[in-house]
CSV table of N, CA and C in Angstrom, one decimal:
chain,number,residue,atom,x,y,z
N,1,UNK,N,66.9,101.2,71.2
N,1,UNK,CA,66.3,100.0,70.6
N,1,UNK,C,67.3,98.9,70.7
N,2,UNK,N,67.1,97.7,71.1
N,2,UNK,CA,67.6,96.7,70.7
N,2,UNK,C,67.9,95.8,69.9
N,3,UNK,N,69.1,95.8,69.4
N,3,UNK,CA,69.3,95.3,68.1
N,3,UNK,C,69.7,93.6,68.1
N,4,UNK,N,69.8,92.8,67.0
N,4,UNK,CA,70.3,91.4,67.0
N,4,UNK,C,71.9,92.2,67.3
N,5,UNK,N,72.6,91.0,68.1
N,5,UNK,CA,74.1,90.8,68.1
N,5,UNK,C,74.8,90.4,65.9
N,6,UNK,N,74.3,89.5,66.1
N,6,UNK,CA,74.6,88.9,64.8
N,6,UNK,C,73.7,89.5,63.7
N,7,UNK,N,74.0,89.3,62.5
N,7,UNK,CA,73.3,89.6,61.4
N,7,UNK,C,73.3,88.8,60.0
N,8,UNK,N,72.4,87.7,59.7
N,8,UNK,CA,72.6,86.8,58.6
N,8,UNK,C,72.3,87.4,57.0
N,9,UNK,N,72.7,87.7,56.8
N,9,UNK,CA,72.6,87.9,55.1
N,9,UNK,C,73.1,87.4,53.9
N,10,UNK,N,72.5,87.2,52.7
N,10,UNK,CA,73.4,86.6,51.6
N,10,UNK,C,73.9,85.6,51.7
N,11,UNK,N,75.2,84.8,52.1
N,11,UNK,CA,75.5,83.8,51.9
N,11,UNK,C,75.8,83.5,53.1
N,12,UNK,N,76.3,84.0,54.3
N,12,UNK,CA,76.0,83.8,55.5
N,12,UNK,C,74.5,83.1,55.7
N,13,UNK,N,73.7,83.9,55.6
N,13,UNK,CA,72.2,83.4,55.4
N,13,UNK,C,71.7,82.2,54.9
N,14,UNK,N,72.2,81.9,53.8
N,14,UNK,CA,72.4,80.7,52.9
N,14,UNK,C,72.7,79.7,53.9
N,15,UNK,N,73.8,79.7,54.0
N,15,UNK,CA,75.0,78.7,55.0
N,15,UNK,C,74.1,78.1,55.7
N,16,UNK,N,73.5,79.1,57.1
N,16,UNK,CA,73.3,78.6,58.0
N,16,UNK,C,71.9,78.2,57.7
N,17,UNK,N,71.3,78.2,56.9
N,17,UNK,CA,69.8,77.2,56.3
N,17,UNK,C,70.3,76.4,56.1
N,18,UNK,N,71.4,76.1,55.2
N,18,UNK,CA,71.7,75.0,55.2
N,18,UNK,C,71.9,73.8,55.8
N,19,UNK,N,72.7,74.7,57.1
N,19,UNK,CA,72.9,73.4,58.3
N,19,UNK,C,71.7,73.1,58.9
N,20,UNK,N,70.8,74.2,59.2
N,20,UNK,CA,69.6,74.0,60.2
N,20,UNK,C,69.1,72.7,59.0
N,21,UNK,N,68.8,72.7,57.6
N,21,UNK,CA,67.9,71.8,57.1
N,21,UNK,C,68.3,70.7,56.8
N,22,UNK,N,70.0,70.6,56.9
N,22,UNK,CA,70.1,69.2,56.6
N,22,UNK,C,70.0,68.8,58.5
N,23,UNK,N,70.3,69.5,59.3
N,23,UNK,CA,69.9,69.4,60.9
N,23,UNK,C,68.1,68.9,61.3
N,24,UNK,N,67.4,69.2,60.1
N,24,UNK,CA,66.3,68.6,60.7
N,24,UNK,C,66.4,67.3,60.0
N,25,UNK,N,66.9,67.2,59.1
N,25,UNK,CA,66.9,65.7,58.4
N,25,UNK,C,67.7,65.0,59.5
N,26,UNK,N,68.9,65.0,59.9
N,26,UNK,CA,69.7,64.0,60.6
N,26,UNK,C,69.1,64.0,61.9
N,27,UNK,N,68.6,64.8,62.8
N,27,UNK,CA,68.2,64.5,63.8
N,27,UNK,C,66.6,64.1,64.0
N,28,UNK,N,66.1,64.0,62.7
N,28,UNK,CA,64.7,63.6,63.3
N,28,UNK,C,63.6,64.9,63.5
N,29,UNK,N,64.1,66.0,63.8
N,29,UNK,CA,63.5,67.1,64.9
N,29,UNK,C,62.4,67.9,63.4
N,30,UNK,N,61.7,68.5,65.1
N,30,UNK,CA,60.0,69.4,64.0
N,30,UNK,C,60.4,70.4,63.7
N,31,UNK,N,61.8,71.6,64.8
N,31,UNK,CA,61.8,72.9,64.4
N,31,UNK,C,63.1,72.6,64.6
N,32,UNK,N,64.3,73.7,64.2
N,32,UNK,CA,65.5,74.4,64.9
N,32,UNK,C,65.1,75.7,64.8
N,33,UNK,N,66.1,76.2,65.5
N,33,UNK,CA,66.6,77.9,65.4
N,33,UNK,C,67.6,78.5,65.5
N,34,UNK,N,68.1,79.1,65.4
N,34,UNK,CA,69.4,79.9,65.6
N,34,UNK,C,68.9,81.3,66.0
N,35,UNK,N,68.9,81.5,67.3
N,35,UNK,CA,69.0,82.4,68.3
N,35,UNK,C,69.9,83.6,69.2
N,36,UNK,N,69.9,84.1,69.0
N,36,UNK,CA,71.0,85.0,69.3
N,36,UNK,C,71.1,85.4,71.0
N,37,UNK,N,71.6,85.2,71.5
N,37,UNK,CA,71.7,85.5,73.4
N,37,UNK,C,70.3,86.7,73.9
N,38,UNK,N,70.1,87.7,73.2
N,38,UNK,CA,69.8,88.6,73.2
N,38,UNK,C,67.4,88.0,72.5
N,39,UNK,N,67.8,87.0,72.3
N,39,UNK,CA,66.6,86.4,71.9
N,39,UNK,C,66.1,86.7,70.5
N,40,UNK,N,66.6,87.3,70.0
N,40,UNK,CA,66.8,87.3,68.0
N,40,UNK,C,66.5,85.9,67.3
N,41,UNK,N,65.2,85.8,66.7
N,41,UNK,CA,65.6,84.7,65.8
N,41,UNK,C,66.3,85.0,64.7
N,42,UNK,N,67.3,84.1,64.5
N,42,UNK,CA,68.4,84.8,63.1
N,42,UNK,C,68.3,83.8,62.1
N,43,UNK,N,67.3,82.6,62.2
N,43,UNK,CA,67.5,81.5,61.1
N,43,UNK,C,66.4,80.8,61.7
N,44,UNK,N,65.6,80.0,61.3
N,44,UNK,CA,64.7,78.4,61.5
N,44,UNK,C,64.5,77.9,60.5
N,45,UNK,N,64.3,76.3,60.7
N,45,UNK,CA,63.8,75.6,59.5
N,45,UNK,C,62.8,75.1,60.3
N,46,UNK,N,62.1,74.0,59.7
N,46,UNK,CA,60.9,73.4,60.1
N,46,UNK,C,60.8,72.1,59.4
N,47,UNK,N,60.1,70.5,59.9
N,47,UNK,CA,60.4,69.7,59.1
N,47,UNK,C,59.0,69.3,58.6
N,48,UNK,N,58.9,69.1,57.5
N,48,UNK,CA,58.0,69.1,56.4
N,48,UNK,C,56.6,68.4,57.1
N,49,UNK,N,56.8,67.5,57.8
N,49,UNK,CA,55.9,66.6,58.4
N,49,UNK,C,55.3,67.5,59.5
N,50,UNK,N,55.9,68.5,60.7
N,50,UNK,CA,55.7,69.3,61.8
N,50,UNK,C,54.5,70.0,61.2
N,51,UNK,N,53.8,69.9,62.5
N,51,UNK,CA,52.3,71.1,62.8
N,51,UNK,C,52.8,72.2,62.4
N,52,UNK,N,52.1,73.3,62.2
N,52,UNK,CA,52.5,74.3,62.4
N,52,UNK,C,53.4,74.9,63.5
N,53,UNK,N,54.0,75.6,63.5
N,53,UNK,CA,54.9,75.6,64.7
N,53,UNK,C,54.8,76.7,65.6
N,54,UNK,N,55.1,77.0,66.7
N,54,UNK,CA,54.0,77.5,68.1
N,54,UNK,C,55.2,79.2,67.8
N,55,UNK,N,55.1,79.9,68.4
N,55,UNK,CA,55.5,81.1,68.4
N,55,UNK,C,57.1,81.6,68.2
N,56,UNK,N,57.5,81.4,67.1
N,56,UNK,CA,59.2,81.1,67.3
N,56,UNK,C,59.5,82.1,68.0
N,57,UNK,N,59.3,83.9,68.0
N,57,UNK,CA,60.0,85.0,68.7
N,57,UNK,C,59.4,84.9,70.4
N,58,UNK,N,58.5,84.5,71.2
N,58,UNK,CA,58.6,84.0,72.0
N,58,UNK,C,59.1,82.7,72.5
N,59,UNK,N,59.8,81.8,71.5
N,59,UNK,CA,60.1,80.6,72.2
N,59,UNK,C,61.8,81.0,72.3
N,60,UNK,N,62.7,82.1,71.4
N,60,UNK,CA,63.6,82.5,70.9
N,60,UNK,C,63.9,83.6,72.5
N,61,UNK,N,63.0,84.5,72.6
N,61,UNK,CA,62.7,85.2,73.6
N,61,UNK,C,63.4,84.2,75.3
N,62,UNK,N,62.2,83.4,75.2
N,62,UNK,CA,62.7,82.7,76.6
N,62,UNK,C,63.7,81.4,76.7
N,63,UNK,N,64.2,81.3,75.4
N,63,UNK,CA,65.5,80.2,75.9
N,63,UNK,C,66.3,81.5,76.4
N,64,UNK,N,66.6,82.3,75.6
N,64,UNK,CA,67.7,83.7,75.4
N,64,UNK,C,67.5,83.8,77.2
N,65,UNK,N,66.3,84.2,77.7
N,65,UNK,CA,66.2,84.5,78.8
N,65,UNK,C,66.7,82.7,80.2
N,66,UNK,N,66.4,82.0,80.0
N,66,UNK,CA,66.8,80.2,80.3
N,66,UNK,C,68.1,80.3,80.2
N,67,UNK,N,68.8,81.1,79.0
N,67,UNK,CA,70.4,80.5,78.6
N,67,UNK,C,71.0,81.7,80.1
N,68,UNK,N,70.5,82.6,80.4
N,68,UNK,CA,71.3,83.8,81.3
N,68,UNK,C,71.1,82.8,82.6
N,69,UNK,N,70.2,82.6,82.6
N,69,UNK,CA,69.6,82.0,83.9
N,69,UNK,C,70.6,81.0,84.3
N,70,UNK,N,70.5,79.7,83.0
N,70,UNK,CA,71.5,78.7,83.0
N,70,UNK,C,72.7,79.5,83.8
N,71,UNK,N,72.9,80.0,82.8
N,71,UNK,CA,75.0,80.7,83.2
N,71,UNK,C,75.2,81.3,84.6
N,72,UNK,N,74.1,82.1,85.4
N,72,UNK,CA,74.2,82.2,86.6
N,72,UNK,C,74.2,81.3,87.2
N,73,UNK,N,73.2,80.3,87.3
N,73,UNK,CA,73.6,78.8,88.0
N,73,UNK,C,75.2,78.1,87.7
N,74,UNK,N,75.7,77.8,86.6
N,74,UNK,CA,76.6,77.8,86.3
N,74,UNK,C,77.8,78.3,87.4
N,75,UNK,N,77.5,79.4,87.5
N,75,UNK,CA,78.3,80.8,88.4
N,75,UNK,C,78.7,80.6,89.5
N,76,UNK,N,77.1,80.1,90.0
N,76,UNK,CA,77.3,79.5,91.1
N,76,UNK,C,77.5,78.4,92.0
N,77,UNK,N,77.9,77.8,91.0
N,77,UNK,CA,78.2,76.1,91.0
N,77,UNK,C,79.9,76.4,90.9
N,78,UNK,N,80.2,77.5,90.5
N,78,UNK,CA,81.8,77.1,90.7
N,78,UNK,C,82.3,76.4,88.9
N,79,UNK,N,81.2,76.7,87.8
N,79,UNK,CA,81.4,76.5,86.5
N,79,UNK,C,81.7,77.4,86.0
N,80,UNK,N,82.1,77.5,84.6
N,80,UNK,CA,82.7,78.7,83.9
N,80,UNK,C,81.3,78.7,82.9
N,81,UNK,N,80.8,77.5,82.8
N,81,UNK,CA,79.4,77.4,81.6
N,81,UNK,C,78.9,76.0,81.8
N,82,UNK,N,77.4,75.9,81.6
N,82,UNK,CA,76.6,74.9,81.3
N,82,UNK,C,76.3,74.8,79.5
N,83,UNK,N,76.8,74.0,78.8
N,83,UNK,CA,77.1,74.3,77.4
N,83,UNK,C,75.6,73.9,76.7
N,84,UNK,N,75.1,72.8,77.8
N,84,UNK,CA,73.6,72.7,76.5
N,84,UNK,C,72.4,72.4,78.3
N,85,UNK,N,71.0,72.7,77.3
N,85,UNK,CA,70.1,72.6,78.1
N,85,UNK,C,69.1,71.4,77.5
N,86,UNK,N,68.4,70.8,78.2
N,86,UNK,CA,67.4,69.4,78.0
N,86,UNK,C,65.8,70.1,78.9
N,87,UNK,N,65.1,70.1,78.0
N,87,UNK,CA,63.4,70.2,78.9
N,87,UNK,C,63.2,69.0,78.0
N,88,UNK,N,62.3,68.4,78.6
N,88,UNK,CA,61.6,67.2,78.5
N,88,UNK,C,59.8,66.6,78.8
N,89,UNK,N,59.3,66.9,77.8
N,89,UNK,CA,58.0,66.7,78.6
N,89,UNK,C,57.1,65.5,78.0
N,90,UNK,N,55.9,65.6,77.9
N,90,UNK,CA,55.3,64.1,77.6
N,90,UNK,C,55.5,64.0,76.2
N,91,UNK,N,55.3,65.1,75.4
N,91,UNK,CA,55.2,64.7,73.7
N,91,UNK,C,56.2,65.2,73.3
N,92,UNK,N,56.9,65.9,73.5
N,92,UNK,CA,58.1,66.8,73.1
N,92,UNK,C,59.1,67.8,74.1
N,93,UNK,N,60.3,67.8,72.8
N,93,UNK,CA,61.4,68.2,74.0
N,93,UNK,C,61.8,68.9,72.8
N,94,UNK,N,62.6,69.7,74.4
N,94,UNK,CA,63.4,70.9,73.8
N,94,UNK,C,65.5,70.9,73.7
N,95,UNK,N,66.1,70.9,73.2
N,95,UNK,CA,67.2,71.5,73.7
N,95,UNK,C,68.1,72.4,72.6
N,96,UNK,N,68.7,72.8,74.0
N,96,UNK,CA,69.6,74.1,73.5
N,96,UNK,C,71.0,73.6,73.9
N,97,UNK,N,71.8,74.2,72.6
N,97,UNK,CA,73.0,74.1,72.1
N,97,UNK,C,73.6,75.3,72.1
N,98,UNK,N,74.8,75.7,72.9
N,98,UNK,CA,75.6,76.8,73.1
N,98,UNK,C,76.1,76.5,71.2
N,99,UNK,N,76.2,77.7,70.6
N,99,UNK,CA,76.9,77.8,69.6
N,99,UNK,C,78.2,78.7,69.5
N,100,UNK,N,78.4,79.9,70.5
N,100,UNK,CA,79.1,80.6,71.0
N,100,UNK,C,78.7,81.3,71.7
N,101,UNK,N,79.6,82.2,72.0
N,101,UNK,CA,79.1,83.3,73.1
N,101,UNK,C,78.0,84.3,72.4
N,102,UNK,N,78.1,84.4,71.5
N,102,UNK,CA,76.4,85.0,70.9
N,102,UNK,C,75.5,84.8,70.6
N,103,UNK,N,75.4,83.2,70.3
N,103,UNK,CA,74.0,82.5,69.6
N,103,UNK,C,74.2,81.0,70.3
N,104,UNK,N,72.7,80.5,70.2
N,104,UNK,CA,72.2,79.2,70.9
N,104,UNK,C,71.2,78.6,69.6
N,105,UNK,N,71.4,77.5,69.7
N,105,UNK,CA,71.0,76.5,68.8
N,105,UNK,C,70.2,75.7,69.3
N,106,UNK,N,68.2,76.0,69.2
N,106,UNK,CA,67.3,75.2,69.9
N,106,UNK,C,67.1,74.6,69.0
N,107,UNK,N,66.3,73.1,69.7
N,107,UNK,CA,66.0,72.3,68.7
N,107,UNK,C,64.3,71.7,69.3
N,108,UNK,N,63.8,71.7,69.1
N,108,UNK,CA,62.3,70.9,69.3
N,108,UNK,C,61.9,69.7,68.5
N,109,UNK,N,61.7,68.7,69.5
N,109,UNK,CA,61.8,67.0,69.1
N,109,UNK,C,60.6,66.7,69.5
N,110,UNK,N,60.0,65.1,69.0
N,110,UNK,CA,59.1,65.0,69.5
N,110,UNK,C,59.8,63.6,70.6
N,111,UNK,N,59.5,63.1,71.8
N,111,UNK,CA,59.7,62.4,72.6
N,111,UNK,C,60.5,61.4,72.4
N,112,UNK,N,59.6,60.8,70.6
N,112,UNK,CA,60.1,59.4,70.5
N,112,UNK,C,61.2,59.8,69.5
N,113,UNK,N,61.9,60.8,69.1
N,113,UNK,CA,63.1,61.0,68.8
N,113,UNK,C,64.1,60.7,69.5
N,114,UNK,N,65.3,59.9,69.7
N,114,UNK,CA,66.4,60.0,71.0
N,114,UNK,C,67.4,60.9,71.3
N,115,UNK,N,67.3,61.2,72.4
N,115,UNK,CA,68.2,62.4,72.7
N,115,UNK,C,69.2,62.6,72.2
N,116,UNK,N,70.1,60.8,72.3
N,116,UNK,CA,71.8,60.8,71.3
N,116,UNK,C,71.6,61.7,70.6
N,117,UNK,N,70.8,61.1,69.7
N,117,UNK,CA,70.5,61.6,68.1
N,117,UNK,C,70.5,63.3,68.1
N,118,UNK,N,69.7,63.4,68.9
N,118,UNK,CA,69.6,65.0,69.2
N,118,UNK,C,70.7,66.0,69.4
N,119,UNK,N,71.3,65.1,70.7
N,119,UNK,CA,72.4,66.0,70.9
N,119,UNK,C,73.7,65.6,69.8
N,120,UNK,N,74.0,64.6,69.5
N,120,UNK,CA,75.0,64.2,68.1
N,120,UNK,C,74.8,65.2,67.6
N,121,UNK,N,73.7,65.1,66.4
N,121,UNK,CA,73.9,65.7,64.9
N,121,UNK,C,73.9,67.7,65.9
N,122,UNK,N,73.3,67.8,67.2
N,122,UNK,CA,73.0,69.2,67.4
N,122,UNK,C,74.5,69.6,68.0
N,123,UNK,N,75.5,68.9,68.3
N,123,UNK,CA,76.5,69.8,68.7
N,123,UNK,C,77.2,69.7,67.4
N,124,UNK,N,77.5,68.6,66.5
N,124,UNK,CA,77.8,69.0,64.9
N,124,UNK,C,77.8,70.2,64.5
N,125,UNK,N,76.1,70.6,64.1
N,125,UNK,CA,76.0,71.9,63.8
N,125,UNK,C,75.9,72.7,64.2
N,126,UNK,N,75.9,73.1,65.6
N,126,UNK,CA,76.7,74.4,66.3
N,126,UNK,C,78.1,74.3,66.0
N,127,UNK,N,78.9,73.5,65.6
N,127,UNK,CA,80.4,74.0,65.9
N,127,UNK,C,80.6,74.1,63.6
N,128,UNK,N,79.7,74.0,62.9
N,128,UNK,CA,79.7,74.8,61.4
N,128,UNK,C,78.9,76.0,62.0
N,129,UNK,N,77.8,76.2,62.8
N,129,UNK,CA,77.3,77.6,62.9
N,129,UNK,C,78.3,78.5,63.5
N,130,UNK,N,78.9,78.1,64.5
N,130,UNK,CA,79.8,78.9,64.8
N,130,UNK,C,80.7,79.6,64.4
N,131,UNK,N,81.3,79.0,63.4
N,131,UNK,CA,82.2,79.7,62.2
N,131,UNK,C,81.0,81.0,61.4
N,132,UNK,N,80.1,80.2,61.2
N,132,UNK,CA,79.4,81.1,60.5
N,132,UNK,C,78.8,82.4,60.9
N,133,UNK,N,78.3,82.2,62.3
N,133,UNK,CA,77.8,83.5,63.2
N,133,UNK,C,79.0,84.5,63.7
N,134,UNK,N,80.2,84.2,63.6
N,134,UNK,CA,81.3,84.9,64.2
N,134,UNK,C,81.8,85.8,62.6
N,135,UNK,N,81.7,85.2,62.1
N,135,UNK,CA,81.6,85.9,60.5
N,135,UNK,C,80.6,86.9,60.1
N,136,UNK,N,79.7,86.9,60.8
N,136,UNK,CA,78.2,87.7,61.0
N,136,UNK,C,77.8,88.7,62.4
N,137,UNK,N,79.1,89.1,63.0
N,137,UNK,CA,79.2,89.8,64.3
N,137,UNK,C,78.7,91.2,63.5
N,138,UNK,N,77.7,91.9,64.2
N,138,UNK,CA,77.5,93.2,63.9
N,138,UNK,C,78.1,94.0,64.6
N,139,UNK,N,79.3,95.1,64.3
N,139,UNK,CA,79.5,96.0,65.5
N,139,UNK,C,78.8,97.1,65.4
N,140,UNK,N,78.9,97.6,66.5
N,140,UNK,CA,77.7,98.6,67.3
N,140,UNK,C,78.2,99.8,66.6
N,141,UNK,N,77.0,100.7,66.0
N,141,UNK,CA,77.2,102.0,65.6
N,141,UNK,C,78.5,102.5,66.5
N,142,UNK,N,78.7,103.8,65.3
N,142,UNK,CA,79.6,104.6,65.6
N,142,UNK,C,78.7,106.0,66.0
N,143,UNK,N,79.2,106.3,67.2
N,143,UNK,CA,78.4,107.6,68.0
N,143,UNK,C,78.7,108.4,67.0
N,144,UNK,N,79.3,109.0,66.3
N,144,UNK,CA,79.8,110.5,65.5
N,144,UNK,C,80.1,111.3,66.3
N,145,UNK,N,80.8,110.7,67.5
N,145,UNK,CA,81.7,111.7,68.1
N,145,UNK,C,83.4,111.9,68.0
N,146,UNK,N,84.0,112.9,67.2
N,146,UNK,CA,84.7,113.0,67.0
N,146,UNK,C,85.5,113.9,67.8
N,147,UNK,N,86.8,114.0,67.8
N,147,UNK,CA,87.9,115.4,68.4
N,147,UNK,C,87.4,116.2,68.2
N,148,UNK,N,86.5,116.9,67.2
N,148,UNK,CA,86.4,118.4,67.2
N,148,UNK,C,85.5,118.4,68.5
N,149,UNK,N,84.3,117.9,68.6
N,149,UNK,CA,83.1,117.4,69.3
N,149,UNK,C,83.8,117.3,70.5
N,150,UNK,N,84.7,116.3,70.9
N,150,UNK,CA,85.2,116.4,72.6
N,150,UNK,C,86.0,117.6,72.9
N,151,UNK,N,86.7,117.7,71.8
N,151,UNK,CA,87.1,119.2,72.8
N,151,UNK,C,86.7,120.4,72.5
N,152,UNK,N,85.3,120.2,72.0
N,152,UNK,CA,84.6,121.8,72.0
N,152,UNK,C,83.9,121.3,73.0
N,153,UNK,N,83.2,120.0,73.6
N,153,UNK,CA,82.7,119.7,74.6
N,153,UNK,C,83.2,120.2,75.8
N,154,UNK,N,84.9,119.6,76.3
N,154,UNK,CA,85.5,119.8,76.6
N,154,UNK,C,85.4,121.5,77.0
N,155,UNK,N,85.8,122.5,76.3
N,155,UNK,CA,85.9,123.5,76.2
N,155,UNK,C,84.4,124.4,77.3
N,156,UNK,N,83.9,123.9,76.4
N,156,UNK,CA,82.3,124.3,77.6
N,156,UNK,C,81.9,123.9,78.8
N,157,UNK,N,82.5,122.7,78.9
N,157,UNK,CA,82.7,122.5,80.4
N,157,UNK,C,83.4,123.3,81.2
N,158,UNK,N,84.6,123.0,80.8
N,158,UNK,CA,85.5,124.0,81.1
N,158,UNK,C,85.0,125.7,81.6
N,159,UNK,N,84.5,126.2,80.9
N,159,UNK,CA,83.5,127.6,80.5
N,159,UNK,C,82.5,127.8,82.0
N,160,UNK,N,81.8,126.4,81.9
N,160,UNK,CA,80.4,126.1,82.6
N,160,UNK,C,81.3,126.3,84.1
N,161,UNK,N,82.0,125.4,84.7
N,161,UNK,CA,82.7,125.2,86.0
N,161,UNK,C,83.6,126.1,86.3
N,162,UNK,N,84.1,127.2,85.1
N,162,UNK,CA,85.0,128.0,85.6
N,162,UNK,C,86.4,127.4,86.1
N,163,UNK,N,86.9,126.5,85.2
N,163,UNK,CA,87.9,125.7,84.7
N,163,UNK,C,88.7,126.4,83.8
């Protein structure tokens, strides 16, 4: 099963609402997210005025999948990274903000928002999330394999191969 990279809770959790909502005040914008590479939503706000808002775990889903994409192009451009992404369409736009190497910071605007504006206040708050999601790294279970386990493993191999 696949798990989030990151994990928000408690005051971590807190924090990063925080930024996302004073992030929808300074920039204008309908939604943010904090997304995890892996396509995890780990945080959104929404701004008071916005529609209801369209599918966040599918929209979380295909930046996550857009950000891999990005970095291969990147790759092959002879880049080490493309740090943010711009879609742009008649009523609204999207972009994404590298926050680190584990999480991405989408934002959804409507047109007549300015991008400045967008990208300003949105690299701001990726580089407070970033402190904050690196503080929220989950490491990956522990198998419960221990020395007894490898070398009784060990041992039966041994047994099996006639070793």
């Amino acid at each position: 099963m696949i798990e989030p990279t990151v994990a928000l809770y408690g005051d971590a959790f807190n924090r990063a609402a925080s930024v996302l909502e004073e992030l929808i005040d300074q920039a204008q914008v309908r939604y943010v997210l904090l997304v995890d590479r892996k396509g995890f939503v780990l945080a959104h706000r929404e701004a008071l005025w916005a529609p209801r808002p369209p599918a966040l775990d599918s929209i979380a889903t295909l930046v996550a999948g857009n950000a891999a994409a990005t970095q291969a192009l990147a790759n092959l451009l002879g880049e080490p990274k493309f740090n943010e992404l711009v879609k742009q369409g008649e009523k609204q736009g999207l972009y994404v903000e590298e926050v680190n190497d584990l999480t991405l910071l989408v934002m959804i605007f409507d047109t007549d928002t300015p991008i400045g504006r967008v990208k300003l206040f949105g690299k701001k708050a990726a580089a407070e999330l970033d402190e904050i999601t690196r503080s929220a790294v989950v490491m990956p279970r522990e198998l419960g394999i221990d020395k007894d386990f490898h070398e009784s493993a060990d041992a039966m191999l041994d047994d099996l191969f006639g070793n």
